[in-house]
Coordinates of C-alpha atoms in Angstrom, one line a residue:
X1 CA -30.1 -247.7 -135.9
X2 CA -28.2 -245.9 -133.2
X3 CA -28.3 -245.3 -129.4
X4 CA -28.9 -242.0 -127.5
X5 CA -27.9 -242.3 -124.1
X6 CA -29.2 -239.2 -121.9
X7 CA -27.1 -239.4 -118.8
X8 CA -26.8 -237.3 -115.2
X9 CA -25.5 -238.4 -111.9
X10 CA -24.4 -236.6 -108.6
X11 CA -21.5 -237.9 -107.2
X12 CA -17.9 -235.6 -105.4
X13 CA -15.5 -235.7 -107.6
X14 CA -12.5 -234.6 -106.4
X15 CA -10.5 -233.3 -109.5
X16 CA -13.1 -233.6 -112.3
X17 CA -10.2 -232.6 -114.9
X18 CA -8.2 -236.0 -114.6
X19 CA -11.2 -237.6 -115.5
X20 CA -11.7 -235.8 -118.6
X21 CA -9.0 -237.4 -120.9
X22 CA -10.0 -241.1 -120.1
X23 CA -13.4 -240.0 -120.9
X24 CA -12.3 -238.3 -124.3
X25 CA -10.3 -241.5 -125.2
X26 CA -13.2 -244.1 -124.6
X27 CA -15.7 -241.8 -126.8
X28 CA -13.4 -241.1 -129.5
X29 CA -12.2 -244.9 -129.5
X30 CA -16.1 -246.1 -129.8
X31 CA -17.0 -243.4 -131.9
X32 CA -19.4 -242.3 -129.6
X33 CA -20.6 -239.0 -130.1
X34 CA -22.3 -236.1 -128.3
X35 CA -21.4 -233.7 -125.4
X36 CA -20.9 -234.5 -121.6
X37 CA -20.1 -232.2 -118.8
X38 CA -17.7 -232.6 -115.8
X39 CA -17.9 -230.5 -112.3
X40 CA -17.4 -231.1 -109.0
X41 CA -20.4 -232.4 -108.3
X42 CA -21.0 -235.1 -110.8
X43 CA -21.5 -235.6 -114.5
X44 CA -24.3 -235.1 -117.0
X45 CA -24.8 -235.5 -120.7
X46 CA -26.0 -236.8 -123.7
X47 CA -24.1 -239.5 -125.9
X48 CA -24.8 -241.1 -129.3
X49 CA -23.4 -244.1 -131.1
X50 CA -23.6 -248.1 -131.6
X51 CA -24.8 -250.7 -129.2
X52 CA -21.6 -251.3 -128.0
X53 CA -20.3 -248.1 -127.6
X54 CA -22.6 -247.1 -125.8
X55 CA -22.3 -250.0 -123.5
X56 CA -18.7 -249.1 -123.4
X57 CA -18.6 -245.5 -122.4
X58 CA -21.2 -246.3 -120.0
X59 CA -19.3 -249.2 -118.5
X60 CA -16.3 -246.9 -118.0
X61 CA -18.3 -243.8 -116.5
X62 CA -20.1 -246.5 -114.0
X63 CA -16.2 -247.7 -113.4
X64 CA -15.4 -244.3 -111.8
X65 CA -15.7 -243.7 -107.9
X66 CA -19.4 -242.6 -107.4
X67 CA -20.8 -243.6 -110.2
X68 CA -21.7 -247.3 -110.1
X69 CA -25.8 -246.5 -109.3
X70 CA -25.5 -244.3 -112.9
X71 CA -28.7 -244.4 -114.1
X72 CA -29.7 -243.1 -117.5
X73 CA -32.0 -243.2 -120.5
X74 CA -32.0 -244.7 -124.0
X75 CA -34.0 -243.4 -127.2
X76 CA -33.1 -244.8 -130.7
X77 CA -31.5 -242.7 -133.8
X78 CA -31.7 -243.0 -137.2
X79 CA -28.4 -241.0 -138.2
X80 CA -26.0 -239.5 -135.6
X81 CA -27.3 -236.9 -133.8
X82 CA -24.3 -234.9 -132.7
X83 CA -21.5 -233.9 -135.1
X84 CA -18.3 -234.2 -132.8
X85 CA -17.8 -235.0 -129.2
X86 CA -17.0 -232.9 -126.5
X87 CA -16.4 -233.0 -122.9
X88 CA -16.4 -230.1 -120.8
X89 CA -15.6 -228.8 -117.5
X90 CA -18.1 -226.8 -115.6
X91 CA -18.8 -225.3 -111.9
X92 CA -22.1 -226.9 -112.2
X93 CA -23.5 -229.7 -114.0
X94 CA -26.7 -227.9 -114.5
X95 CA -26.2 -224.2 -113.7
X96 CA -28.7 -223.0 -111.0
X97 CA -26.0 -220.4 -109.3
X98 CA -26.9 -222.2 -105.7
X99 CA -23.6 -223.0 -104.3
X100 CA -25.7 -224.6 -101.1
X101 CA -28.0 -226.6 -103.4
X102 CA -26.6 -230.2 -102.7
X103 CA -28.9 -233.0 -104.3
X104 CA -26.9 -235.8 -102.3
X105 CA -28.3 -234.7 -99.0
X106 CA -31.5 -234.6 -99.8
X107 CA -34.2 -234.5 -102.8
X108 CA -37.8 -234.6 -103.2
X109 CA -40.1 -237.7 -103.2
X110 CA -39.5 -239.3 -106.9
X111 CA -42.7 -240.6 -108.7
X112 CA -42.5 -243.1 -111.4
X113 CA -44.0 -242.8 -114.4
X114 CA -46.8 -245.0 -113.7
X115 CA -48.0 -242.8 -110.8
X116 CA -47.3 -239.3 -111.8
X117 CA -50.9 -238.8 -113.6
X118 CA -53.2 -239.8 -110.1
X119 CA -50.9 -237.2 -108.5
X120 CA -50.4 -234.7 -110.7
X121 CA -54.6 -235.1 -111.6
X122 CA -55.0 -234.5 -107.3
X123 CA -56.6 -230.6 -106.4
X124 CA -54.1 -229.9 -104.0
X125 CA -50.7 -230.5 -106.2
X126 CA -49.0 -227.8 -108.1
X127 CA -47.2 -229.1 -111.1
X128 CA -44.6 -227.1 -112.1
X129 CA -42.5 -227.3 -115.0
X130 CA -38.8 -226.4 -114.5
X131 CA -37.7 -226.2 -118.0
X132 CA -36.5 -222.9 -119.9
X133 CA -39.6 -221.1 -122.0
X134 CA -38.5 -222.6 -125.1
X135 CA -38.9 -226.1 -124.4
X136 CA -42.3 -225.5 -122.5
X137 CA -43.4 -223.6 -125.8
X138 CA -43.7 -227.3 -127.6
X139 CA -45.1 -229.5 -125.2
X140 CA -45.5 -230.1 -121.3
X141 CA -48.3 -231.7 -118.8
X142 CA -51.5 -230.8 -119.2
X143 CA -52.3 -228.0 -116.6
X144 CA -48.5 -227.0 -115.4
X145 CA -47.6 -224.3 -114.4
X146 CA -44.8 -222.3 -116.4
X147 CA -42.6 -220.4 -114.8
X148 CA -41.4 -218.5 -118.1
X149 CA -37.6 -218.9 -116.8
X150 CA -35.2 -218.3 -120.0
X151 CA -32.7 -220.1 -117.8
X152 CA -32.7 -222.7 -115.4
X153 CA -30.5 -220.4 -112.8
X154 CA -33.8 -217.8 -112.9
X155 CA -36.1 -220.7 -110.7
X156 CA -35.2 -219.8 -107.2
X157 CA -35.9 -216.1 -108.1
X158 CA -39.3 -217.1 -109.7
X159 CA -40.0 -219.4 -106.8
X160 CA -39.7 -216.5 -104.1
X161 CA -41.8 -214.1 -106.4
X162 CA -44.7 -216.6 -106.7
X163 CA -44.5 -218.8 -103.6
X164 CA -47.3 -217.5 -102.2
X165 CA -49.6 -218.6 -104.8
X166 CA -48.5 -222.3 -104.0
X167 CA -50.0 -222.1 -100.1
X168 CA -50.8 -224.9 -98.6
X169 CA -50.5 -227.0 -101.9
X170 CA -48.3 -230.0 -102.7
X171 CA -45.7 -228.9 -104.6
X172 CA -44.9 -232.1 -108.5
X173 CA -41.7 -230.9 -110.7
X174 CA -40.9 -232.1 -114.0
X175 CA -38.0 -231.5 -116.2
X176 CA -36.9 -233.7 -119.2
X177 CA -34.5 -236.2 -117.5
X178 CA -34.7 -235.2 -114.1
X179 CA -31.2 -233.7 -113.3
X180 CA -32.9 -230.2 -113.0
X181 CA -35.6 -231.2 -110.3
X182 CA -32.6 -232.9 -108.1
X183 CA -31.9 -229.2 -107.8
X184 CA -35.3 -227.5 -107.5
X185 CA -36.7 -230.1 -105.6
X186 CA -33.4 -229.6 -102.8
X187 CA -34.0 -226.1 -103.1
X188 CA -37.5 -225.9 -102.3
X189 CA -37.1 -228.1 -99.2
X190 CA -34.2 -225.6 -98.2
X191 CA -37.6 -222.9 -98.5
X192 CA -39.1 -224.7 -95.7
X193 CA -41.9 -226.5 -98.4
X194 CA -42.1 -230.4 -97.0
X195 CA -44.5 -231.8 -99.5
X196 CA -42.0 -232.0 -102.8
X197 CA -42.3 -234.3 -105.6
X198 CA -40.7 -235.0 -109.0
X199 CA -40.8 -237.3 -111.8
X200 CA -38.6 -239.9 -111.3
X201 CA -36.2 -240.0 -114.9
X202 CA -38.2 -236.8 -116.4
X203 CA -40.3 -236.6 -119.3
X204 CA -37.8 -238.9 -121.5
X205 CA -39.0 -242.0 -119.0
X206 CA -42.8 -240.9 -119.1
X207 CA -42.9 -240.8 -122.8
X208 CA -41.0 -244.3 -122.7
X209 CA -43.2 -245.9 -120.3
X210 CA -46.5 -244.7 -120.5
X211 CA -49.1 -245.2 -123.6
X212 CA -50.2 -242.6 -125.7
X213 CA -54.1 -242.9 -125.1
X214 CA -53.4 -243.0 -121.5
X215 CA -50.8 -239.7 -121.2
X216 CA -51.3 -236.2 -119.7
X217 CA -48.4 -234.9 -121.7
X218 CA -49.1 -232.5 -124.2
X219 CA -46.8 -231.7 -127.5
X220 CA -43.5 -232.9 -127.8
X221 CA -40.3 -233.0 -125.7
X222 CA -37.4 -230.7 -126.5
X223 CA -33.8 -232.5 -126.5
X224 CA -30.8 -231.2 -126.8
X225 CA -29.3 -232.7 -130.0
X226 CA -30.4 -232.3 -133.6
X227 CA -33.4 -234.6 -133.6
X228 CA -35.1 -231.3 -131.6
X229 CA -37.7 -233.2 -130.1
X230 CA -38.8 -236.2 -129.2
X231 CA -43.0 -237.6 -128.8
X232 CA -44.5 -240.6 -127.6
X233 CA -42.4 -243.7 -127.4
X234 CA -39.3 -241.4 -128.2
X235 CA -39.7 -241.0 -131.6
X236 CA -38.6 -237.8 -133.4
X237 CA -40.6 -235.2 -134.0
X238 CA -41.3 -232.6 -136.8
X239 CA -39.4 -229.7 -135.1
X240 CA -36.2 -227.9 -136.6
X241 CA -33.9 -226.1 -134.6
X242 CA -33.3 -222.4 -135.6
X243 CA -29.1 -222.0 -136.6
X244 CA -29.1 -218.4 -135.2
X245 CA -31.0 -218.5 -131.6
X246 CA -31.0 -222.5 -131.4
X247 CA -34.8 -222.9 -130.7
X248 CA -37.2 -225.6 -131.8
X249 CA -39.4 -224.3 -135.0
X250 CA -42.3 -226.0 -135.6
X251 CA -43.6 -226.4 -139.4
X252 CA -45.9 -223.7 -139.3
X253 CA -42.8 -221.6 -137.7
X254 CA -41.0 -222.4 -141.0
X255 CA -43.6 -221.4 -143.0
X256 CA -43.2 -218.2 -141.6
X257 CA -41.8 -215.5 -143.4
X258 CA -39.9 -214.2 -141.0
X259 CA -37.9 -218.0 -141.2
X260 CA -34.9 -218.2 -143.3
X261 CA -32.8 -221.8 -143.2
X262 CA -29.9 -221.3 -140.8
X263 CA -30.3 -217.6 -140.4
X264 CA -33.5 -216.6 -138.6
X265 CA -37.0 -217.9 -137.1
X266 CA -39.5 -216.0 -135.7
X267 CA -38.8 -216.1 -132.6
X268 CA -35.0 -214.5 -133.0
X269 CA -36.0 -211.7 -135.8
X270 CA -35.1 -208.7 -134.0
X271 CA -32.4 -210.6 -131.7
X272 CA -29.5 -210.2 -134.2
X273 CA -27.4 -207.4 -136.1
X274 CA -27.0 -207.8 -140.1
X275 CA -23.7 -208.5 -139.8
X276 CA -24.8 -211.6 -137.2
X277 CA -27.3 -212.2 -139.9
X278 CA -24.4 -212.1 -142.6
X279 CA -22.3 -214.2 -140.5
X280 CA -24.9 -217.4 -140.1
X281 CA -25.8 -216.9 -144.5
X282 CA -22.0 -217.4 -144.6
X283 CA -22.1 -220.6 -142.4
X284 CA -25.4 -221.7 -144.2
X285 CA -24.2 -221.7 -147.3
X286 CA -20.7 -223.7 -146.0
X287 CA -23.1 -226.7 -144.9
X288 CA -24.9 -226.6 -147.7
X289 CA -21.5 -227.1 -149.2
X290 CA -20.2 -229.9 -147.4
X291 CA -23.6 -231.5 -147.6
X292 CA -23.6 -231.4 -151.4
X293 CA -19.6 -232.9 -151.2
X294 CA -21.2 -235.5 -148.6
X295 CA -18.8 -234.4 -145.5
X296 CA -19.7 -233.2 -142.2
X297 CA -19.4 -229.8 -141.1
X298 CA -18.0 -228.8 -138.1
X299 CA -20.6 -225.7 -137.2
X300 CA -23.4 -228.6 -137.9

């Protein structure tokens, strides 16, 4: 059994490329696996591997100026999730396009897990889900609201479109590890709202924490790596993810006949050319391939 360690943290850095070899080094040597992004103001990711390389790579990131309050969270794996490592450098850890956004000043109130259903259950709160339409389309809270964004950096525009609906209400954010409401959450105060909550380590900690009879969450969780999605408890779901567009397909979605392994889903069927189409057969058929010689391939 493996470890998948979902990871964000807002910190300066300074130059965010230096730290970038070190990091690549410490994976590679623990055979960690995954993808984790660098910027100027902080770090975020998702990492797989043993107990111990986990522990390792976490140990140095926690090592680095900033960074010793890291928090993240842990789900377990069968097989590895992610077929190479990579570690990028990005403007933004999570692109929202607000150069003024600054989560270390200030952020909304954070709920635990424990509390979120009495406040989210209260008349006068909003709950809002932050995610992109795809991952709201398997699961979220009963009774959010979904702001149909196809990208996270489309919330502030959504937010002054429909504020107004919001009046005088109490405004509970969710996201699936939190990193996204550290920005929505500073944003909205910027608006002038003063009642701003969010769930304190996102959906990943709600699912972890609180029992299935006694949940408001609906579905399943979308995570970025190829177990797709993630229930109660953080076990893997039943979702695929599409090899054209890269969304979740549910069964029914690959009984569909529309759905073609690696190549289409319903949701992407007029989204591509044939020669796009031709392109991902080709790519199919190389897994496929390598599968049948029993070696990874490098576009799984």
């Amino acid at each position: 059994m493996l470890t998948v360690a979902a990871l964000h943290h807002f910190t300066r850095f300074p130059d965010p490329a230096a730290l970038r070899g070190p990091l690549v080094d410490i994976c590679t040597a623990q055979g960690v696996k995954g993808s984790l992004l660098l910027a100027g103001e902080g770090i975020n990711g998702t990492i797989a591997g043993t107990r111990a390389g986990i522990g390792a790579v976490l140990a140095h990131i926690r090592a680095i100026p900033g960074c010793s309050d890291l928090d993240w969270k842990e789900s377990p794996a069968a097989t590895m999730p992610f077929g190479k490592m990579k570690v990028k450098l990005k403007r933004e850890i999570v692109t929202m396009g607000k150069p003024d956004v600054d989560p270390k000043a200030r952020v909304g109130h954070y709920v635990a897990p424990s509390d979120w259903n009495a406040l989210i259950s209260s008349p006068d709160v909003a709950v809002i889900d932050t995610r992109n339409d795809y991952e709201v389309s398997i699961g979220t809270f009963a009774g959010a609201v979904d702001p149909g964004t196809r990208s996270f950096s489309q919330f502030p525009a959504w937010w002054e479109e429909n504020k107004e609906r919001f009046h005088n209400k109490r405004i509970a954010m969710f996201c699936t590890g939190g990193i996204r409401c550290e920005k929505s959450t500073n944003w909205l105060l910027q608006q002038g709202v003063t009642d701003v909550f969010h769930l304190k380590g996102g959906i990943l900690k709600y699912l972890e924490e609180v029992p299935q009879d006694q949940s408001l969450w609906q579905g399943e969780c979308f995570v970025f790596d190829q177990r797709v999605s993630v229930g109660h408890g953080l076990v893997a779901g039943n979702l695929s993810s599409c090899g054209a567009c890269r969304r979740p397909v549910t069964p029914e979605g690959r009984a569909d006949p529309a759905y073609e392994e690696g190549v289409c889903c319903p949701a992407c069927r007029d989204e591509y050319t044939p020669e796009d189409r031709a392109r991902f057969r080709e790519r199919q058929r190389q897994m496929k391939l390598a599968e049948a010689r029993g070696e990874p391939h490098l576009g799984a």
